[in-house]
Amino acid sequence: MEPDTPPPPSEHPTLRHRDRRLLGAAAGVAAALVALAVAEAVAAVSRTFQSPVLDVGDRVVDAAPRWLKDLAIDWFGTNDKVALLVGIASILTAYALVVGVVSFTRRLPLALVGIALFGVLGAFASQTTRRQAPFVAVLPSLIGAVAGVVALWGLRRLATRPAEQAATEPASERPTADRPARTARPSIADLVPNDRRRFLAGAAAMTAGAFVVGAAGREARSRFDVGRDRARIAVPGARRPLSPAPTDVAAPVPGVVPFFTPNDGFYRIDTALTVPQVAVDTWRLSVTGMVDDPFELSYGELIDLPLVESDITLTCVSNEVGGNLVGTARWLGVRLDDLLRSAGVSSDADQIVGRSVDGYTCGFPVAALDGRDALVAIGMNGELLPLEHGFPARLVVPGLYGYVSATKWLTEIELSTFARFDQYWVERGWVDDAPIKVQSRIDTPKGLATVDAGTVAIGGVAWAQTRGIGRVELQFDDGDWVEATLAPELNDVTWRQWSHDWEATSGRHTIRVRATETNGAIQTEERSEPFPSGATGRHQIVVIVR
Ligand SMILES: Nc1nc2c(c(=O)[nH]1)N[C@H]1C(S)=C(S)[C@@H](COP(=O)(O)O)O[C@H]1N2
Ligand SMILES: [Mo]
């Protein structure tokens, strides 16, 4: 056959079904990327906007049942947020593939409705997140969806022979009695190889453009990052500074955690997918609710109040026996009782609610303000609060699990009652009064470690904030409990470190630890899950001595 001969009409190279599906899938993904990129770019326009992906992610976090959250933490640990975003990306991709295939094999309008629906979902998420977003927050989703619709429609056009071309077709293609006229509307069946090249070029250009625009949007949004603001603010001094802690509060055994947990190693637990960026110039802390004189403070006014320092061990209720969702810091802040005294708390109020800029809430008894150093903290271990730990201000209440007390990115303290208001985790079944339970942990040796026979240094931490640790004991295999050596107590709201020299004989040994509070209460051996009020049970490890 001569190369230039056009194919006979009967072999006109229409697109086979499989190819349509492939091109449709590619078009779907390209259009989805365009939609997401445009949404990111729009989200970069204003601080009040948010990436729709993150909005949807926040919704998923809030709506996920507890077993799913537990599973996510089990599988992914503190990477659970990354896992969630990867999950959302996978679902988005699958959805885009389906929409694309539908647009190339079935009805284009159906596919366009599919994209529009996705925009509506994003808009819905933006309106129902905890941080009461203004109505304009729907714009990134909606404009992104429009861009996606246009992109998919355009790609379909590129893959389809324009209708006018039908008129200029060779006579052999004109309708005859036995070959009915094609519909005037361009049909996917008309795709010719030349168009396929244009289609692929279009899809590739859209994909590349989406990455550029999306990355530029993310980059532009970073101008709202407050890390630089924070770096410019000097750490204010305390009216009541603490002297440096004595060094002997740390157990003299390598392998035990440092007494003060470094900020960058401090556990982080929150429901925020991205760290809230709170600009100090517009931030306000208000004291509201059942008080005589509600008031509001700017950041400057807050840090000008008398500041105190206090060493406090913070603990997460989700900490498993032996876990590390616990850390100690020297906090700098305003005493909450001082702050509330100036507002005049109603005698009917029994709950102090802390509200975060991201809508998170905690709540704890007014009765917890019994003289302990409950703080509106602005500093941590000699620095301003790190962004992850609640910059510009957070609550820290000694003796209560973080979820009821330690609101980060704090913006409102509301006096209320337990009857009237359930905070974030109480709505999800956790208890509303959550004192920290006594716990102890073996830090060294590590479980399943192999050690040499002879003297083995064992060490760890124990905590019972507000009651204090009076004794720590160890049990080797099924022997008698032996007392470990306690490092001096710094105060009764920090953990206490302990150590013990063990004469290890070869073989496989189980080591258990238990703590006793200064009031005589012994840590129970009864195992219970963190839900709904904190784990109980004793930490034990197995070591191999050779
Ligand atoms: N805004 C906000 N504050 C929050 C949380 C949260 O999800 N959002 N989590 C709480 C929980 S469950 C704990 S244990 C502590 C953890 O504080 P950290 O991340 O600084 O260690 O913060 C508390 N404050
Ligand atoms: Mo927590």
XYZ file of C-alpha atoms and ligand atoms in Angstrom:
571
model
C 0.000 0.000 0.000
C 1.296 3.483 -0.808
C 2.028 5.455 2.305
C -0.183 8.432 1.372
C -3.304 6.528 0.564
C -6.001 7.427 3.077
C -7.414 4.385 4.736
C -10.587 3.124 3.173
C -13.718 4.315 4.976
C -14.444 0.947 6.475
C -11.064 1.007 8.261
C -11.430 4.601 9.454
C -9.303 4.603 12.609
C -11.866 5.235 15.235
C -10.857 4.768 18.792
C -11.203 1.355 20.267
C -12.960 1.059 23.586
C -9.787 0.212 25.473
C -7.987 3.270 24.140
C -10.892 5.476 25.020
C -10.710 4.262 28.556
C -6.982 4.946 28.696
C -7.292 8.443 27.263
C -10.272 9.111 29.495
C -8.322 8.038 32.561
C -5.474 10.351 31.600
C -7.904 13.221 31.007
C -9.567 12.610 34.367
C -6.306 12.740 36.270
C -5.102 15.815 34.387
C -8.401 17.611 35.036
C -8.310 16.674 38.728
C -4.784 18.032 39.027
C -5.900 21.271 37.360
C -8.824 21.519 39.797
C -6.607 20.934 42.846
C -3.909 23.308 41.612
C -6.354 26.118 40.963
C -7.907 25.507 44.380
C -4.450 25.753 45.984
C -3.772 28.977 44.110
C -7.078 30.483 45.236
C -6.434 29.297 48.789
C -3.210 31.301 48.726
C -5.101 34.566 48.243
C -6.235 34.951 51.819
C -5.345 33.645 55.233
C -8.994 32.678 55.822
C -8.923 30.243 52.908
C -7.692 26.724 53.299
C -6.636 24.047 50.846
C -9.772 21.952 50.151
C -7.717 18.783 50.566
C -6.858 19.855 54.102
C -10.429 20.932 54.787
C -11.666 17.517 53.733
C -8.882 15.940 55.788
C -9.976 17.894 58.868
C -13.534 16.697 58.353
C -12.335 13.107 58.095
C -10.312 13.500 61.303
C -13.353 14.813 63.176
C -15.793 12.289 61.741
C -13.612 9.182 61.978
C -14.914 6.671 64.508
C -12.627 5.822 67.371
C -11.701 2.343 66.116
C -10.468 3.910 62.874
C -8.381 6.508 64.725
C -6.950 3.792 66.954
C -6.179 1.682 63.897
C -4.502 4.622 62.163
C -2.342 5.346 65.215
C -1.577 1.622 65.540
C -0.503 1.297 61.927
C 1.117 4.635 61.283
C 1.935 6.029 64.746
C 2.662 9.738 64.581
C 2.729 9.451 60.745
C -1.047 9.090 60.874
C -1.520 12.540 59.318
C 0.685 11.673 56.369
C -1.217 8.406 56.018
C -4.507 10.296 55.966
C -3.295 12.622 53.214
C -1.996 9.667 51.189
C -5.393 8.018 51.663
C -7.221 11.127 50.463
C -4.894 11.370 47.453
C -5.597 7.737 46.547
C -9.351 8.211 46.746
C -9.100 11.401 44.679
C -7.058 9.595 42.037
C -9.517 6.722 41.843
C -12.399 9.173 41.552
C -10.604 11.142 38.821
C -9.947 7.940 36.870
C -13.612 6.986 36.993
C -14.803 10.470 36.015
C -12.303 10.564 33.146
C -13.290 7.163 31.826
C -16.976 8.053 32.041
C -16.342 11.270 30.114
C -14.695 9.366 27.255
C -16.883 6.303 27.106
C -20.281 7.510 28.219
C -21.671 10.950 28.756
C -19.492 14.004 29.149
C -22.144 15.937 31.149
C -22.321 13.075 33.629
C -18.571 13.345 34.184
C -18.734 17.116 34.516
C -21.411 16.723 37.165
C -19.021 14.303 38.873
C -16.344 16.995 39.112
C -18.861 19.607 40.214
C -19.989 17.261 43.002
C -16.437 17.045 44.180
C -16.269 20.820 44.348
C -19.434 20.849 46.403
C -17.926 18.282 48.766
C -14.853 20.496 49.256
C -17.081 23.534 49.770
C -19.137 21.610 52.304
C -15.971 20.581 54.160
C -14.796 24.191 54.228
C -18.060 25.235 55.869
C -18.215 22.529 58.476
C -14.693 22.486 59.870
C -14.233 23.323 63.520
C -12.698 26.725 62.796
C -16.003 28.380 61.868
C -14.903 29.539 58.431
C -16.626 32.471 56.710
C -18.836 31.724 53.736
C -16.170 32.828 51.225
C -14.123 29.831 52.338
C -16.012 27.819 49.710
C -14.232 29.729 46.924
C -11.094 27.579 46.551
C -13.228 24.454 46.132
C -15.760 25.993 43.790
C -13.284 27.822 41.564
C -11.101 24.708 41.506
C -14.087 22.592 40.434
C -14.931 25.032 37.643
C -11.336 24.812 36.422
C -11.560 21.031 36.515
C -14.781 21.056 34.492
C -13.229 23.337 31.870
C -10.091 21.192 31.726
C -12.010 17.970 31.203
C -14.283 19.539 28.637
C -11.220 20.920 26.797
C -9.450 17.584 26.772
C -12.572 15.904 25.438
C -12.632 18.505 22.664
C -8.997 17.851 21.836
C -9.670 14.157 21.567
C -12.704 14.658 19.412
C -12.886 15.778 15.845
C -14.655 19.160 15.761
C -18.099 18.994 14.190
C -17.256 21.309 11.272
C -14.757 18.807 10.056
C -17.573 16.477 9.266
C -18.655 18.887 6.511
C -15.263 18.865 4.818
C -14.924 15.140 4.950
C -14.197 13.358 1.689
C -17.273 12.469 -0.319
C -16.785 8.816 0.442
C -17.595 9.674 4.070
C -20.785 11.591 3.331
C -23.913 9.907 4.438
C -25.443 7.510 2.026
C -28.489 5.375 2.221
C -26.625 2.524 3.821
C -24.376 4.755 5.996
C -26.476 7.146 8.055
C -25.228 10.636 8.888
C -23.114 10.975 11.960
C -24.644 13.081 14.629
C -23.590 16.698 14.277
C -22.191 16.571 17.768
C -18.564 15.480 17.795
C -18.329 11.941 18.918
C -15.484 10.197 20.606
C -15.717 7.639 17.855
C -14.301 10.286 15.532
C -10.928 10.419 17.156
C -8.149 10.250 14.612
C -4.447 9.666 15.333
C -3.515 13.271 14.748
C -5.989 14.404 17.421
C -4.597 11.877 19.795
C -1.241 13.606 19.640
C -2.862 16.963 20.315
C -4.802 15.417 23.147
C -1.695 13.980 24.762
C 0.136 17.288 24.401
C -2.816 19.071 26.002
C -3.052 16.624 28.879
C 0.693 16.813 29.487
C 0.643 20.613 29.411
C -2.249 20.709 31.882
C -0.508 18.279 34.220
C 2.725 20.243 34.156
C 0.854 23.520 34.528
C -1.059 22.103 37.487
C 2.146 21.184 39.280
C 3.610 24.641 38.694
C 0.454 26.492 39.755
C -0.163 24.201 42.733
C 3.412 24.537 43.976
C 3.285 28.315 43.467
C 0.052 28.417 45.480
C 1.561 26.445 48.338
C 4.638 28.666 48.220
C 2.532 31.831 48.229
C 0.568 30.550 51.201
C 3.784 30.239 53.169
C 3.785 34.034 53.481
C 1.177 33.455 56.177
C 3.626 31.262 58.126
C 4.337 32.845 61.461
C 7.687 31.166 62.121
C 9.466 34.375 61.166
C 7.180 36.495 63.389
C 7.970 34.195 66.251
C 11.697 34.412 65.648
C 11.512 38.214 65.893
C 9.883 38.269 69.340
C 12.192 38.243 72.335
C 11.374 35.784 75.105
C 10.012 37.868 77.985
C 11.454 37.399 81.442
C 9.580 35.929 84.377
C 8.711 37.935 87.457
C 9.311 34.724 89.361
C 12.125 32.961 87.496
C 13.101 29.503 88.644
C 16.682 28.613 89.330
C 18.070 25.910 87.065
C 16.913 22.475 88.165
C 19.504 20.496 90.129
C 21.254 18.060 87.822
C 20.642 15.093 90.127
C 16.891 15.011 89.317
C 18.038 12.997 86.298
C 18.755 9.333 86.980
C 22.503 8.664 86.714
C 21.974 6.019 84.049
C 22.533 6.453 80.325
C 19.439 5.491 78.344
C 16.912 7.222 80.598
C 15.151 10.132 78.860
C 16.492 13.608 79.707
C 14.657 15.161 82.663
C 13.581 18.116 80.514
C 12.303 16.933 77.162
C 13.826 19.035 74.366
C 11.164 20.990 72.458
C 11.904 19.253 69.175
C 11.629 15.852 70.839
C 8.472 16.675 72.784
C 5.559 14.480 71.779
C 2.951 16.225 69.653
C -0.709 15.232 69.734
C -3.478 17.213 68.107
C -6.210 17.036 65.521
C -4.659 19.711 63.279
C -3.541 18.426 59.862
C -1.309 21.427 59.361
C 0.068 23.499 62.196
C -2.208 26.534 62.726
C -0.410 29.752 61.775
C -1.569 32.350 64.256
C -0.429 35.905 63.549
C 0.267 37.652 66.853
C -0.766 41.104 65.634
C -4.381 40.063 65.130
C -4.542 37.337 67.780
C -6.636 37.984 70.892
C -7.193 35.986 74.031
C -10.654 36.547 75.421
C -12.058 35.512 78.781
C -15.780 34.999 78.416
C -18.831 33.171 79.735
C -19.849 33.071 83.364
C -17.649 35.936 84.555
C -18.491 39.397 85.883
C -16.125 41.269 83.588
C -15.285 39.531 80.334
C -12.137 40.934 78.740
C -9.749 40.556 75.840
C -5.962 40.720 75.684
C -3.588 41.274 72.804
C -0.343 39.303 72.682
C 1.580 42.349 73.885
C -0.791 42.807 76.820
C -0.591 39.127 77.727
C 3.192 38.968 77.867
C 3.282 42.209 79.867
C 1.355 40.542 82.693
C 3.431 39.042 85.513
C 4.925 35.817 84.172
C 5.937 32.793 86.170
C 8.006 29.741 85.333
C 6.891 26.272 86.271
C 8.222 22.765 85.645
C 5.360 20.495 84.647
C 5.117 17.032 83.102
C 2.441 16.927 80.411
C 0.816 13.560 79.659
C -1.483 12.363 76.898
C -4.417 10.172 77.865
C -3.662 8.036 74.792
C -0.298 7.024 76.194
C -0.064 3.239 76.403
C 1.670 1.582 79.316
C 5.378 2.013 78.539
C 4.637 4.683 75.925
C 6.269 8.028 75.327
C 3.366 10.471 74.966
C 4.646 12.233 78.048
C 7.221 14.977 78.465
C 8.506 17.548 80.902
C 9.169 21.212 80.192
C 9.883 24.439 82.006
C 6.840 26.491 81.023
C 6.608 30.272 81.079
C 3.234 31.917 81.377
C 0.540 33.800 83.219
C -1.136 32.050 86.121
C -4.665 31.154 85.123
C -6.031 31.869 88.593
C -4.598 35.423 88.441
C -6.160 35.951 85.042
C -9.554 34.663 86.108
C -9.524 36.606 89.361
C -9.544 39.824 87.358
C -12.589 38.575 85.434
C -14.558 37.476 88.510
C -15.760 33.904 88.022
C -19.430 33.232 88.801
C -19.912 30.771 91.620
C -22.206 28.725 89.333
C -19.438 28.021 86.826
C -17.836 24.617 87.262
C -15.994 24.168 83.964
C -13.168 26.112 82.333
C -13.300 25.685 78.571
C -10.251 26.447 76.434
C -10.979 27.156 72.777
C -8.380 26.964 70.047
C -8.240 29.009 66.845
C -8.848 25.720 64.983
C -12.079 25.061 66.876
C -10.639 22.424 69.207
C -11.911 22.684 72.762
C -10.922 21.295 76.119
C -12.620 21.656 79.470
C -11.671 20.972 83.077
C -13.053 21.670 86.532
C -12.844 25.149 88.019
C -11.907 23.214 91.155
C -8.577 22.279 89.538
C -7.460 25.841 90.277
C -6.517 24.889 93.818
C -3.259 26.793 93.915
C -1.374 24.634 91.440
C 0.503 26.399 88.618
C -2.150 26.227 85.890
C -0.804 28.500 83.161
C -1.658 30.327 80.026
C 1.772 29.407 78.712
C 3.692 31.406 76.139
C 7.114 29.825 76.576
C 8.583 26.338 76.751
C 12.117 25.430 77.844
C 13.488 28.953 77.410
C 11.906 29.611 74.010
C 8.600 31.012 72.905
C 6.140 28.158 72.379
C 7.038 26.286 69.202
C 4.288 26.477 66.574
C 3.542 22.756 67.006
C 3.071 23.240 70.715
C 0.568 26.059 70.496
C 2.196 29.398 69.601
C 1.274 32.060 70.612
C -0.407 30.699 73.767
C -1.718 27.485 75.277
C -3.054 26.153 78.516
C -1.019 23.865 80.759
C -2.700 22.456 83.857
C -0.595 20.216 86.106
C -2.185 16.869 86.932
C -4.765 16.710 84.134
C -4.395 14.825 80.863
C -3.714 17.106 77.901
C -7.028 16.520 76.146
C -9.074 18.107 78.949
C -6.679 20.882 79.817
C -3.895 21.785 77.432
C -5.570 23.696 74.547
C -2.929 24.818 72.060
C -3.346 27.898 69.828
C -5.602 29.168 72.588
C -7.902 32.064 71.762
C -10.714 31.930 74.313
C -11.176 30.860 77.895
C -14.851 30.432 78.584
C -16.326 29.841 82.006
C -19.171 27.361 81.691
C -20.648 24.282 83.327
C -20.205 20.584 82.649
C -23.965 20.339 82.243
C -23.975 22.952 79.516
C -20.920 22.091 77.437
C -19.077 18.962 76.269
C -15.604 19.550 74.897
C -14.143 17.925 71.752
C -13.107 14.549 73.186
C -15.986 14.306 75.650
C -18.340 14.441 72.669
C -16.426 11.385 71.478
C -16.904 9.391 74.644
C -13.854 10.223 76.768
C -14.418 11.200 80.389
C -14.830 14.861 81.273
C -12.797 14.800 84.464
C -9.422 13.305 83.732
C -6.709 13.400 86.385
C -3.471 11.746 85.296
C -3.094 8.185 86.577
C 0.088 6.988 88.240
C 2.451 5.306 85.771
C 6.018 4.093 85.563
C 8.218 3.147 82.629
C 11.476 1.300 82.136
C 13.654 3.256 79.692
C 16.773 1.125 79.851
C 17.499 -1.613 79.000
C 15.165 -1.707 76.033
C 12.710 -4.568 75.713
C 14.284 -7.670 74.143
C 17.759 -6.189 74.507
C 20.678 -8.547 75.023
C 22.907 -7.582 77.941
C 25.994 -9.100 79.515
C 25.690 -10.962 82.796
C 26.854 -8.960 85.802
C 25.756 -5.524 86.954
C 23.164 -4.018 84.635
C 21.947 -0.441 85.205
C 18.178 -0.179 84.925
C 16.448 3.178 84.842
C 13.300 5.012 83.922
C 10.639 7.479 84.924
C 7.473 7.459 87.020
C 4.760 10.082 87.360
C 1.704 10.857 89.444
C 1.314 14.600 88.953
C -0.043 16.522 91.968
C 0.324 13.474 94.243
C 4.002 12.795 93.686
C 5.977 9.554 93.498
C 6.983 8.036 96.819
C 8.448 4.703 95.715
C 9.377 2.740 92.599
C 9.867 -1.022 92.739
C 11.076 -3.663 90.342
C 10.226 -7.314 90.081
C 12.539 -9.771 88.326
C 10.709 -12.788 86.955
C 8.417 -13.834 89.794
C 10.660 -12.715 92.622
C 9.929 -10.249 95.391
C 9.545 -6.557 94.612
C 12.784 -4.649 95.218
C 13.003 -0.927 95.729
C 14.724 1.175 93.073
C 16.698 4.305 93.919
C 14.663 7.475 93.382
C 16.343 10.601 92.083
C 15.379 13.649 94.187
C 11.921 15.049 93.512
C 11.901 18.384 91.653
C 8.242 19.007 92.493
C 5.084 16.900 92.671
C 3.898 17.761 89.134
C 6.947 16.490 87.270
C 7.995 12.929 86.728
C 10.540 11.337 88.955
C 13.452 9.380 87.599
C 14.742 6.200 89.174
C 17.523 3.669 88.734
C 18.628 0.295 90.001
C 21.719 -1.877 89.678
C 20.693 -5.401 88.843
C 22.964 -8.415 89.200
C 21.948 -10.174 86.033
C 22.449 -13.894 85.572
C 22.369 -15.464 82.138
C 19.049 -16.449 80.689
C 15.849 -14.766 79.702
C 14.309 -12.476 82.323
C 11.146 -10.460 82.741
C 11.426 -7.119 84.531
C 8.328 -5.329 85.847
C 8.015 -1.885 87.378
C 5.430 -0.313 89.663
C 5.224 3.059 91.334
C 3.610 4.139 94.571
C 2.224 7.609 95.105
C 3.375 9.585 98.141
C -0.113 9.015 99.552
C 0.531 5.261 99.506
C -1.574 4.297 96.469
C 0.170 1.564 94.484
C -0.004 1.544 90.688
C -2.550 -1.120 89.783
C -1.554 -4.190 87.789
C -5.004 -4.316 86.199
C -4.616 -3.585 82.512
C -6.974 -1.123 80.873
C -6.973 0.662 77.542
C -6.345 4.411 77.260
C -10.070 4.876 76.418
C -11.921 6.436 78.167
C -9.819 7.755 81.047
C -6.188 6.693 80.600
C -4.337 3.361 80.546
C -3.568 1.351 83.636
C -1.301 -1.652 84.140
C 2.387 -2.160 84.696
C 5.211 -1.837 82.218
C 7.266 -4.960 81.770
C 10.123 -5.915 79.491
C 11.972 -9.090 78.629
C 15.772 -9.025 78.401
C 18.231 -11.666 77.326
C 21.312 -11.945 79.519
C 24.316 -13.772 78.083
N -5.829 23.019 69.661
C -5.552 21.809 70.161
N -4.997 21.713 71.384
C -4.708 20.512 71.921
C -4.990 19.324 71.208
C -5.593 19.448 69.929
O -5.899 18.454 69.249
N -5.843 20.700 69.431
N -4.682 18.101 71.760
C -4.552 18.028 73.216
C -3.944 16.781 73.645
S -4.876 15.367 73.457
C -2.711 16.741 74.245
S -2.152 15.317 74.954
C -1.856 17.943 74.308
C -0.515 17.645 73.674
O 0.301 18.785 73.673
P 1.653 18.751 72.864
O 1.333 18.389 71.444
O 2.260 20.100 73.019
O 2.515 17.684 73.510
O -2.427 19.039 73.608
C -3.799 19.204 73.801
N -4.155 20.435 73.152
Mo -3.791 13.694 74.496
